[in-house]
Tab-separated table of C-alpha atoms in Angstrom:
chain	number	residue	atom	x	y	z
D	277	MET	CA	-0.028	-0.005	-0.009
D	278	THR	CA	1.305	3.456	-0.887
D	279	LEU	CA	1.018	6.315	1.544
D	280	VAL	CA	-0.329	9.531	0.143
D	281	GLN	CA	0.799	12.753	1.686
D	282	MET	CA	-2.083	15.157	1.943
D	283	ARG	CA	-1.791	18.858	2.589
D	284	PRO	CA	-4.594	21.309	3.180
D	285	CYS	CA	-5.409	23.505	0.226
D	286	SER	CA	-5.867	27.166	0.911
D	287	VAL	CA	-9.224	28.449	-0.186
D	288	GLY	CA	-9.490	32.170	-0.075
D	289	PRO	CA	-12.662	34.237	-0.005
D	290	ALA	CA	-14.671	34.573	-3.186
D	291	PRO	CA	-13.652	37.627	-5.226
D	292	ALA	CA	-15.690	40.669	-4.471
D	293	ALA	CA	-18.183	41.444	-7.179
D	294	LEU	CA	-19.252	44.933	-8.041
D	295	VAL	CA	-22.906	45.770	-7.692
D	296	ASP	CA	-24.574	47.035	-10.869
D	297	PRO	CA	-26.110	50.413	-9.878
D	298	GLY	CA	-28.942	49.678	-12.334
D	299	ASP	CA	-29.757	46.366	-10.649
D	300	PRO	CA	-32.281	46.991	-7.823
D	301	SER	CA	-31.590	43.595	-6.269
D	302	GLY	CA	-28.087	44.453	-4.996
D	303	PRO	CA	-27.279	45.202	-1.349
D	304	ARG	CA	-28.726	48.541	-0.233
D	305	VAL	CA	-27.775	50.710	2.704
D	306	ARG	CA	-29.018	54.033	4.045
D	307	ASP	CA	-26.619	56.928	4.215
D	308	ASP	CA	-26.929	57.082	8.024
D	309	MET	CA	-25.305	53.633	8.390
D	310	THR	CA	-21.824	53.638	9.966
D	311	VAL	CA	-18.782	52.828	7.854
D	312	GLU	CA	-18.048	49.709	9.932
D	313	VAL	CA	-21.535	48.321	9.435
D	314	ALA	CA	-21.421	49.064	5.723
D	315	LEU	CA	-18.099	47.237	5.419
D	316	ALA	CA	-19.600	44.276	7.299
D	317	VAL	CA	-22.562	44.270	4.879
D	318	MET	CA	-20.167	44.245	1.933
D	319	ALA	CA	-18.110	41.400	3.430
D	320	SER	CA	-21.126	39.219	4.154
D	321	ALA	CA	-22.634	39.924	0.705
D	322	ARG	CA	-19.236	39.444	-0.978
D	323	VAL	CA	-19.617	42.595	-3.022
D	324	GLY	CA	-17.303	45.539	-3.627
D	325	CYS	CA	-19.958	48.234	-3.918
D	326	LEU	CA	-23.212	49.114	-2.136
D	327	LEU	CA	-26.208	51.040	-3.353
D	328	VAL	CA	-27.039	53.972	-1.079
D	329	CYS	CA	-30.745	54.682	-0.646
D	330	ASP	CA	-32.851	57.424	0.873
D	331	GLU	CA	-35.708	57.072	3.411
D	332	ASP	CA	-38.060	55.972	0.607
D	333	ASP	CA	-35.663	53.166	-0.453
D	334	GLN	CA	-34.855	55.009	-3.677
D	335	HIS	CA	-31.306	54.598	-5.017
D	336	THR	CA	-29.462	57.871	-4.643
D	337	ASP	CA	-25.761	56.940	-4.888
D	338	SER	CA	-23.268	54.137	-4.505
D	339	VAL	CA	-20.115	53.587	-2.443
D	340	THR	CA	-17.208	51.219	-2.883
D	341	GLU	CA	-15.268	49.189	-0.355
D	342	ALA	CA	-12.167	51.131	-1.290
D	343	GLN	CA	-13.857	54.482	-0.520
D	344	LEU	CA	-15.019	53.212	2.904
D	345	ALA	CA	-11.610	51.716	3.667
D	346	VAL	CA	-9.793	54.986	2.885
D	347	VAL	CA	-11.986	56.821	5.392
D	348	ARG	CA	-11.774	54.046	7.980
D	349	ASP	CA	-7.995	53.944	7.797
D	350	GLY	CA	-7.693	57.717	8.093
D	351	SER	CA	-6.423	59.426	11.208
D	352	ALA	CA	-9.695	61.333	11.744
D	353	TYR	CA	-11.829	58.156	11.711
D	354	THR	CA	-14.187	57.414	14.610
D	355	ASP	CA	-16.937	54.875	14.990
D	356	ARG	CA	-19.469	57.706	14.366
D	357	VAL	CA	-18.443	58.256	10.713
D	358	ARG	CA	-21.448	57.556	8.456
D	359	VAL	CA	-21.722	56.541	4.809
D	360	ARG	CA	-23.063	60.058	4.065
D	361	ASP	CA	-19.728	61.428	5.327
D	362	VAL	CA	-17.902	59.317	2.768
D	363	LEU	CA	-20.231	60.521	0.053
D	364	ASP	CA	-19.637	64.133	1.061
D	365	LEU	CA	-15.878	63.604	0.900
D	366	ARG	CA	-16.224	62.059	-2.548
D	367	ARG	CA	-18.076	65.127	-3.779
D	368	THR	CA	-15.249	67.310	-2.606
D	369	PRO	CA	-12.793	67.807	-5.520
D	370	GLY	CA	-9.638	65.739	-5.002
D	371	ALA	CA	-10.852	64.046	-1.818
D	372	LEU	CA	-11.718	60.618	-3.175
D	373	ALA	CA	-11.457	59.832	-6.856
D	374	LEU	CA	-13.145	56.440	-6.675
D	375	SER	CA	-16.560	55.430	-7.866
D	376	CYS	CA	-18.648	52.318	-8.617
């Protein structure tokens, strides 16, 4: 009998897919959600972009994981930073040049 040496294979997470802003079935968040919660939603949905909706659940914008990560990793970050703050930064010329 021949012994077979087995080694565990490394299986990484599935690649993050981008959400199509025209597809209403993608993950949606409100702009008052915190950055940490939005990042957790992205991780669990395995997407790289979230649709941002208003109080009436109407799509108003989108935000990427990269945009949220830049803000989260910044020196001014606190756990009170909201998705709307990231959107405001993105609208400021030169602040964040990323989009879905």
